Coordinates of C-alpha atoms in Angstrom, one line a residue:
M428 CA 0.0 -0.3 -0.1
H429 CA 1.2 3.4 -1.1
K430 CA 1.4 6.2 1.7
H431 CA 2.8 8.6 0.1
L432 CA 0.6 11.6 1.4
P433 CA 1.9 11.5 5.2
R434 CA 5.3 11.0 3.9
A435 CA 5.3 14.0 1.2
A436 CA 3.7 15.9 3.5
T437 CA 5.3 15.3 6.6
R438 CA 8.6 15.2 4.5
A439 CA 8.4 18.7 4.4
A440 CA 7.1 19.4 7.7
A441 CA 10.1 17.7 9.0
L442 CA 12.3 19.0 6.9
G443 CA 11.8 22.2 8.4
L444 CA 11.5 21.0 12.0
A445 CA 14.9 19.0 11.6
A446 CA 16.5 22.7 11.0
A447 CA 14.4 24.1 13.6
V448 CA 15.9 21.5 16.2
A449 CA 19.2 21.3 14.6
L450 CA 19.6 25.3 15.4
G451 CA 18.8 24.4 19.3
L452 CA 21.5 21.7 19.1
T453 CA 24.0 23.8 17.2
A454 CA 23.5 26.4 20.3
C455 CA 24.1 23.9 22.9
G456 CA 27.1 22.7 21.6
P457 CA 30.4 24.2 20.5
D458 CA 31.5 25.4 16.9
I459 CA 32.3 23.0 14.4
G460 CA 35.8 22.8 13.4
S461 CA 37.9 20.5 11.1
A462 CA 37.5 16.9 11.8
S463 CA 40.8 15.3 14.3
P464 CA 42.0 11.9 13.2
T465 CA 39.6 10.4 16.3
D466 CA 36.3 11.4 14.3
L467 CA 36.9 9.5 11.5
L468 CA 34.9 6.2 11.5
Q469 CA 36.6 2.9 9.9
L470 CA 34.5 0.1 8.3
P471 CA 35.3 -3.0 10.0
A472 CA 38.4 -4.9 9.4
E473 CA 36.8 -8.5 9.7
E474 CA 34.9 -9.8 6.6
S475 CA 32.6 -11.3 8.6
P476 CA 32.3 -9.0 11.7
S477 CA 29.4 -10.1 14.6
G478 CA 27.6 -7.5 17.2
E479 CA 24.5 -5.7 17.3
I480 CA 22.7 -2.8 16.3
T481 CA 19.8 -0.4 16.8
I482 CA 18.7 1.7 13.7
W483 CA 16.3 4.8 14.0
D484 CA 13.7 5.2 11.2
R485 CA 10.5 7.4 11.2
S486 CA 7.7 5.3 11.1
G487 CA 5.8 4.8 7.3
D488 CA 6.8 3.0 4.1
L489 CA 9.9 3.9 4.6
F490 CA 10.7 1.8 7.4
E491 CA 9.1 -0.9 5.9
V492 CA 11.2 -0.9 2.9
F493 CA 14.2 -0.3 5.4
D494 CA 12.7 -3.5 7.2
D495 CA 12.4 -5.8 4.1
A496 CA 16.1 -4.9 3.4
I497 CA 17.1 -5.9 6.5
A498 CA 17.0 -9.7 5.1
A499 CA 19.0 -9.1 2.2
F500 CA 22.2 -7.4 4.7
N501 CA 21.9 -10.5 6.9
E502 CA 22.5 -12.6 3.8
R503 CA 25.9 -11.1 3.8
Y504 CA 25.8 -10.9 7.3
P505 CA 24.7 -13.2 9.2
D506 CA 25.9 -12.3 12.3
V507 CA 24.9 -8.8 12.8
K508 CA 21.9 -8.5 14.7
V509 CA 19.8 -5.4 13.0
N510 CA 17.2 -3.9 15.9
H511 CA 15.2 -1.5 13.6
E512 CA 13.1 0.9 15.7
A513 CA 10.5 3.3 14.2
V514 CA 11.0 6.4 16.5
D515 CA 9.8 10.2 16.5
I516 CA 13.7 11.3 15.6
D517 CA 12.7 14.9 15.4
A518 CA 11.6 14.7 19.0
K519 CA 13.6 12.4 20.7
L520 CA 17.2 12.8 18.5
Q521 CA 18.6 16.3 19.7
N522 CA 17.8 15.0 24.0
T523 CA 19.8 11.6 23.0
L524 CA 22.5 13.0 21.4
I525 CA 23.3 15.8 24.6
T526 CA 22.8 13.3 27.1
G527 CA 24.3 10.1 25.5
T528 CA 22.1 7.8 26.7
D529 CA 20.4 5.3 24.4
V530 CA 22.1 6.3 21.7
P531 CA 20.9 4.7 18.5
D532 CA 24.0 3.2 16.1
G533 CA 22.5 5.0 13.1
V534 CA 19.5 7.3 12.3
F535 CA 17.8 8.6 9.0
L536 CA 18.0 12.2 9.1
D537 CA 17.1 15.3 6.4
D538 CA 20.1 16.7 4.8
A539 CA 19.0 20.1 6.4
K540 CA 19.9 18.9 9.7
I541 CA 23.2 17.4 9.0
A542 CA 25.1 20.4 9.3
G543 CA 23.4 21.4 13.1
F544 CA 24.4 18.1 14.6
S545 CA 27.7 17.2 13.2
D546 CA 29.2 17.9 16.2
H547 CA 27.8 15.1 17.8
L548 CA 28.0 12.5 14.5
W549 CA 31.3 10.9 13.0
D550 CA 32.9 11.7 9.7
L551 CA 32.2 9.3 7.5
S552 CA 35.0 10.3 5.4
D553 CA 37.3 7.5 5.0
V554 CA 34.1 5.2 5.1
L555 CA 32.7 6.6 1.8
A556 CA 36.2 7.3 0.1
P557 CA 35.6 4.0 -2.3
H558 CA 32.5 5.5 -3.5
S559 CA 33.0 9.0 -2.9
A560 CA 33.5 9.8 -6.4
D561 CA 30.5 7.7 -8.0
I562 CA 28.3 9.9 -5.7
A563 CA 25.8 12.7 -6.4
P564 CA 28.1 16.6 -6.1
Q565 CA 25.2 17.4 -4.6
K566 CA 24.4 15.2 -2.2
L567 CA 28.3 14.7 -0.9
D568 CA 27.9 18.5 -0.3
V569 CA 24.8 18.6 1.5
N570 CA 26.3 16.4 4.0
T571 CA 30.0 17.9 4.2
V572 CA 31.0 20.5 7.0
D573 CA 34.4 21.8 7.2
G574 CA 35.8 19.0 5.0
G575 CA 34.4 16.0 6.8
I576 CA 31.0 14.5 5.4
Y577 CA 28.4 13.2 8.4
G578 CA 26.0 11.4 6.6
V579 CA 25.5 8.6 4.3
P580 CA 23.6 10.0 1.3
F581 CA 20.5 8.3 0.8
D582 CA 18.1 9.4 -2.0
S583 CA 17.8 12.2 -4.7
N584 CA 15.0 14.3 -5.2
P585 CA 15.4 15.6 -8.5
G586 CA 13.0 18.6 -9.5
L587 CA 10.8 17.4 -12.6
L588 CA 8.0 18.9 -14.4
Y589 CA 4.8 17.3 -14.0
Y590 CA 1.9 18.0 -17.1
N591 CA -1.3 17.0 -17.9
A592 CA -0.3 15.2 -21.4
T593 CA -4.0 14.7 -21.8
A594 CA -5.3 18.0 -21.7
L595 CA -2.6 20.1 -23.1
E596 CA -2.8 18.0 -26.5
A597 CA -6.7 18.4 -26.8
A598 CA -5.6 22.4 -26.3
G599 CA -3.6 22.1 -29.3
V600 CA -0.2 22.7 -26.7
D601 CA 2.6 20.5 -27.5
A602 CA 4.6 19.7 -24.1
S603 CA 8.0 18.6 -25.9
T604 CA 8.9 22.2 -27.0
I605 CA 9.4 23.0 -23.4
T606 CA 12.9 23.3 -22.6
T607 CA 13.5 26.8 -20.8
Y608 CA 11.2 28.9 -18.5
D609 CA 10.5 31.4 -21.4
E610 CA 8.9 28.4 -22.9
L611 CA 6.7 26.9 -20.4
L612 CA 5.3 30.5 -19.9
D613 CA 4.5 30.5 -23.6
A614 CA 3.3 27.5 -23.4
A615 CA 1.0 28.2 -20.3
R616 CA -0.6 31.6 -22.0
A617 CA -1.2 29.4 -25.2
Y618 CA -3.3 26.5 -22.6
K619 CA -5.0 29.5 -21.0
Q620 CA -6.2 31.1 -24.4
A621 CA -8.0 27.7 -25.4
V622 CA -9.1 27.2 -21.7
P623 CA -9.8 31.0 -20.5
S624 CA -10.8 28.8 -16.8
A625 CA -7.3 27.9 -16.6
A626 CA -4.4 29.3 -14.5
P627 CA -2.1 26.2 -15.7
I628 CA 0.9 26.7 -13.6
H629 CA 1.4 25.4 -9.9
L630 CA 2.3 28.7 -7.5
E631 CA 2.9 27.0 -4.0
Q632 CA 0.4 28.6 -1.3
S633 CA 1.8 27.4 1.8
P634 CA 5.0 30.0 3.0
F635 CA 7.4 26.5 3.9
L636 CA 6.9 24.7 0.5
G637 CA 6.8 28.2 -1.1
Q638 CA 10.5 28.4 0.0
L639 CA 11.2 24.8 -0.5
Q640 CA 10.2 25.0 -3.8
L641 CA 12.7 28.5 -4.5
E642 CA 15.5 26.1 -3.6
M643 CA 15.1 23.6 -6.1
Y644 CA 14.9 26.4 -8.4
A645 CA 18.2 28.2 -7.0
S646 CA 19.4 24.4 -6.9
Q647 CA 18.9 24.7 -10.8
L648 CA 21.4 27.9 -11.0
G649 CA 24.2 26.5 -8.8
T650 CA 23.0 29.0 -5.5
S651 CA 21.2 28.6 -2.3
L652 CA 20.4 30.8 0.3
A653 CA 23.6 30.5 2.2
D654 CA 27.0 30.1 0.7
A655 CA 29.8 27.1 1.7
D656 CA 30.2 29.6 4.7
G657 CA 26.6 30.0 6.2
Q658 CA 27.0 33.7 4.5
L659 CA 24.0 34.6 3.2
R660 CA 23.4 35.3 -0.7
L661 CA 19.8 35.4 -1.3
D662 CA 19.9 39.1 -2.5
S663 CA 21.5 37.7 -6.2
P664 CA 20.8 38.1 -9.8
E665 CA 19.8 34.4 -9.8
Y666 CA 17.0 34.7 -7.0
E667 CA 15.9 37.9 -8.8
Q668 CA 15.1 35.7 -11.5
I669 CA 13.3 33.6 -10.5
L670 CA 10.9 35.4 -8.0
G671 CA 10.3 37.7 -11.6
Y672 CA 9.0 34.8 -13.2
L673 CA 7.0 33.8 -10.3
D674 CA 6.0 37.4 -10.4
T675 CA 4.7 36.7 -13.9
V676 CA 3.2 33.8 -13.4
Q677 CA 1.0 35.5 -11.0
K678 CA 0.4 39.0 -12.7
E679 CA -0.8 37.2 -15.6
G680 CA -3.1 34.9 -14.2
L681 CA -1.0 31.9 -15.4
G682 CA -0.7 30.0 -11.6
T683 CA -3.3 28.3 -9.4
R684 CA -2.2 29.3 -6.0
A685 CA -2.9 26.5 -3.7
E686 CA -1.2 24.3 -1.0
Y687 CA 0.7 21.3 -2.3
L688 CA -1.9 18.7 -2.7
G689 CA -4.6 20.4 -0.4
P690 CA -8.3 20.0 -1.4
T691 CA -7.9 23.4 -4.0
D692 CA -5.1 21.9 -5.3
I693 CA -6.5 18.4 -6.1
A694 CA -9.6 19.8 -7.5
E695 CA -7.7 21.9 -10.0
L696 CA -5.3 19.2 -10.9
E697 CA -8.2 17.0 -12.1
N698 CA -10.6 19.8 -14.0
G699 CA -8.3 20.8 -16.1
N700 CA -7.3 24.2 -15.1
Q701 CA -3.7 23.5 -13.3
V702 CA -1.6 21.6 -16.0
F703 CA 1.8 22.5 -14.9
Y704 CA 3.7 20.9 -11.8
P705 CA 7.3 21.8 -10.9
W706 CA 8.2 19.7 -8.1
A707 CA 10.3 16.7 -6.8
I708 CA 9.7 13.7 -8.0
W709 CA 7.6 12.7 -4.7
F710 CA 4.7 14.9 -6.7
D711 CA 4.0 11.2 -8.7
F712 CA 2.3 10.2 -5.0
A713 CA -0.2 12.5 -6.4
P714 CA -1.5 10.5 -9.6
Q715 CA -0.7 7.4 -8.5
Q716 CA -3.2 7.3 -5.3
L717 CA -5.2 10.7 -5.8
L718 CA -5.9 11.8 -8.5
T719 CA -8.8 9.6 -9.8
E720 CA -10.3 11.6 -12.4
T721 CA -6.7 12.0 -14.7
Q722 CA -5.2 8.9 -13.2
G723 CA -2.5 7.9 -16.3
D724 CA -3.1 11.7 -18.3
W725 CA 0.2 13.2 -16.6
R726 CA 3.5 12.5 -17.6
A727 CA 6.8 13.8 -16.2
M728 CA 10.3 15.7 -18.2
P729 CA 13.3 17.5 -16.5
L730 CA 12.4 21.0 -15.4
P731 CA 12.5 23.8 -17.8
A732 CA 16.2 25.7 -17.8
W733 CA 16.4 29.0 -16.8
E734 CA 18.9 29.7 -19.9
D735 CA 19.2 27.4 -22.9
G736 CA 21.7 25.1 -22.0
G737 CA 21.2 25.4 -18.5
A738 CA 20.6 23.1 -15.8
R739 CA 17.2 20.9 -16.8
S740 CA 17.0 19.9 -12.7
G741 CA 17.8 21.1 -8.9
A742 CA 17.3 19.7 -5.5
M743 CA 13.9 19.5 -3.4
G744 CA 14.7 17.9 -0.4
G745 CA 16.5 14.8 0.6
S746 CA 18.0 12.7 3.4
S747 CA 21.0 10.4 4.5
F748 CA 22.0 8.2 7.3
A749 CA 24.2 9.5 9.9
I750 CA 26.0 8.0 12.9
P751 CA 26.6 9.3 16.6
K752 CA 29.7 9.0 18.2
D753 CA 28.3 7.6 21.4
A754 CA 27.0 4.7 19.1
E755 CA 27.9 1.6 20.5
N756 CA 28.5 0.2 17.5
P757 CA 29.2 2.7 15.0
E758 CA 31.2 0.3 12.3
L759 CA 28.7 -2.3 12.1
A760 CA 26.3 1.3 11.2
A761 CA 28.7 1.9 8.8
L762 CA 28.7 -1.5 7.6
F763 CA 25.1 -1.9 7.0
Y764 CA 24.1 1.7 5.9
S765 CA 26.9 0.7 3.1
F766 CA 25.1 -2.3 2.3
L767 CA 22.2 -0.5 1.5
M768 CA 23.1 2.3 -0.5
F769 CA 26.5 1.0 -2.4
D770 CA 26.2 -2.7 -2.7
E771 CA 23.6 -4.0 -5.8
A772 CA 21.5 -6.2 -3.6
G773 CA 21.4 -3.8 -1.0
Y774 CA 20.0 -0.8 -3.4
S775 CA 18.2 -3.0 -5.2
A776 CA 16.2 -4.5 -1.9
V777 CA 15.4 -0.5 -1.3
W778 CA 14.1 0.8 -4.5
G779 CA 13.7 -2.6 -6.5
P780 CA 10.1 -4.4 -6.2
N781 CA 9.5 -5.1 -2.7
S782 CA 6.2 -5.8 -0.2
V783 CA 5.7 -2.3 0.4
Y784 CA 5.8 -1.2 -3.7
P785 CA 5.1 -4.4 -5.9
E786 CA 6.7 -2.1 -8.6
G787 CA 9.1 -0.7 -7.0
L788 CA 10.1 2.5 -4.8
N789 CA 9.6 5.3 -6.8
T790 CA 9.1 8.7 -5.2
S791 CA 13.2 9.1 -5.5
I792 CA 16.0 7.5 -6.7
P793 CA 18.9 6.3 -5.4
S794 CA 22.3 9.0 -4.9
Y795 CA 25.0 6.3 -5.7
L796 CA 25.3 7.0 -9.6
P797 CA 26.0 3.2 -10.3
A798 CA 22.8 2.5 -8.7
A799 CA 21.0 5.4 -10.8
D800 CA 22.1 4.3 -14.2
P801 CA 19.3 5.6 -16.6
S802 CA 19.5 2.4 -18.5
T803 CA 19.1 -0.4 -15.5
P804 CA 15.5 0.8 -13.7
L805 CA 15.5 -0.3 -10.4
F806 CA 11.7 0.1 -10.4
E807 CA 9.1 -0.8 -12.9
P808 CA 7.3 2.1 -15.3
V809 CA 4.5 3.8 -13.5
P810 CA 0.8 2.9 -14.8
A811 CA -0.6 6.1 -13.9
L812 CA 1.7 8.2 -15.5
G813 CA 0.8 6.1 -18.7
D814 CA 3.3 3.7 -18.3
Q815 CA 5.9 6.5 -18.7
D816 CA 9.8 5.3 -17.6
L817 CA 9.9 7.4 -14.9
W818 CA 13.2 6.0 -14.0
A819 CA 14.8 6.6 -17.0
V820 CA 13.1 11.1 -17.0
A821 CA 14.3 11.0 -13.1
T822 CA 18.2 9.8 -13.5
E823 CA 18.8 12.1 -16.6
A824 CA 17.5 15.0 -14.4
G825 CA 19.2 14.2 -11.0
A826 CA 22.5 13.7 -13.0
E827 CA 22.0 17.8 -13.9
I828 CA 21.6 19.1 -10.4
P829 CA 24.7 21.2 -10.0
A830 CA 26.7 21.1 -7.2
S831 CA 25.4 22.3 -3.5
V832 CA 26.5 23.2 0.4
P833 CA 25.3 22.2 3.6
T834 CA 21.9 23.8 4.7
P835 CA 22.3 26.1 7.0
S836 CA 20.6 25.7 10.9
W837 CA 18.7 28.6 10.3
W838 CA 17.1 27.7 7.3
A839 CA 13.5 27.2 8.9
G840 CA 13.2 30.2 10.7
A841 CA 13.7 32.1 7.7
V842 CA 10.3 30.7 6.3
D843 CA 9.1 33.4 9.0
Y844 CA 10.3 36.4 6.9
L845 CA 11.5 34.9 3.3
G846 CA 8.4 32.5 2.9
T847 CA 6.3 34.7 3.8
N848 CA 7.3 37.2 1.8
I849 CA 7.3 35.7 -1.2
Q850 CA 3.7 35.1 -0.5
R851 CA 3.1 39.0 0.2
M852 CA 4.4 38.9 -3.0
L853 CA 2.3 37.3 -5.1
D854 CA -0.3 38.8 -3.3
G855 CA 0.7 42.1 -4.8
E856 CA 2.0 43.9 -2.1
L857 CA 5.9 43.5 -3.0
T858 CA 8.2 43.7 -5.4
P859 CA 10.9 40.8 -6.1
S860 CA 13.8 43.1 -5.3
Q861 CA 11.8 44.2 -2.5
V862 CA 11.6 40.6 -1.5
L863 CA 15.0 40.2 -1.8
E864 CA 15.9 43.2 0.5
Q865 CA 13.7 42.9 3.2
S866 CA 14.4 39.3 3.7
S867 CA 17.8 39.4 3.8
D868 CA 17.8 42.4 6.5
E869 CA 15.3 40.1 8.5
I870 CA 17.2 37.1 7.8
Q871 CA 20.5 38.4 9.1
T872 CA 18.9 40.4 11.9
N873 CA 16.6 38.1 13.4
L874 CA 18.9 34.7 12.3
I875 CA 22.0 35.2 11.7
D876 CA 23.1 37.7 13.8
R877 CA 21.7 36.5 16.9
Q878 CA 23.2 32.6 16.6

């Protein structure tokens, strides 16, 4: 049974809470510095190690997927017992790391949390060294703090442009001509001319998700709210270009303002008024489970580029696996995660057909590039997308995501300023330039300067 509405909705909320918790944890600990040799974790030296590990994951579909994959791990390493626990990680992990009691050997974390928790985590540079050249650069970057790598990268969440192929074809709009955002605007104008009631492009109304989507757009341009040193870089030509596009969509009546997969959003997707949805790969949950009237009409393509020849995707969310310094058997936890992510038997157990997803886990792709081979799909074509080979689309798009930097601990707090001001712009109260100037001042004064 698919459960990706709770996961997709809580993924975003968890990302914000994760960053907020990380801010609190960072304030409790010392400044992050370069890792010492004693911070570097190693894999077990023996060929068939033994022992016991406790692994924390969130409850839900991914917990069940990882739980199934333990059997494949134990076929290879029969003497390692895995105690797999469903935990409210955001509520429990901070105190656990601070007190050092009942610390798990491994934990599933949003990428946004890694930098803030790194003082309490093992540097996994040596563990990842044999594979680092084959891991998506963006995923290594978001897990890197002062030269140390503090998470085993899990998934890649490439941004894609989902579109209602049936509705567009009926209106005489050729989606295959869309390669840039200017061409997306042209296609939206043509569709609106054919269907006057339409507001073809999704405009996110949630301040948090609107900011997360903004970062997907920014990722395409190789930028983000903060640079590698945590310095704010919002007031820039790249962000002005993105906000200018969103402002145009709103002013020309080309956008449906709705919260992600809320009642209004679903209604406008089903009635053919909203036909373009630039979002992370995990939007594919909607046509599979929610869009009963237009199921089978939707397709996916890489995001448009901001200019000819530009990147056709950006990152929107993502998670990794971390190993606390106070873990009892950290080497065995590293072995477990290395098997799941870098061994064919492991990543096939996660993304391939399983008891949870009989056709394979299709709401993300591996960040390990040999596992994300466009010609060797781990999940099957998606019937709700007209049997489209989403694997090929997503892996090719994922390969275009530019390099990145760690998410700053104040990211979630910025939603009160940037996320809110984007909505004010869409309400007609602010210009793009005013959003950037005002948000930069507020974030610097109220968040960064108070760290």
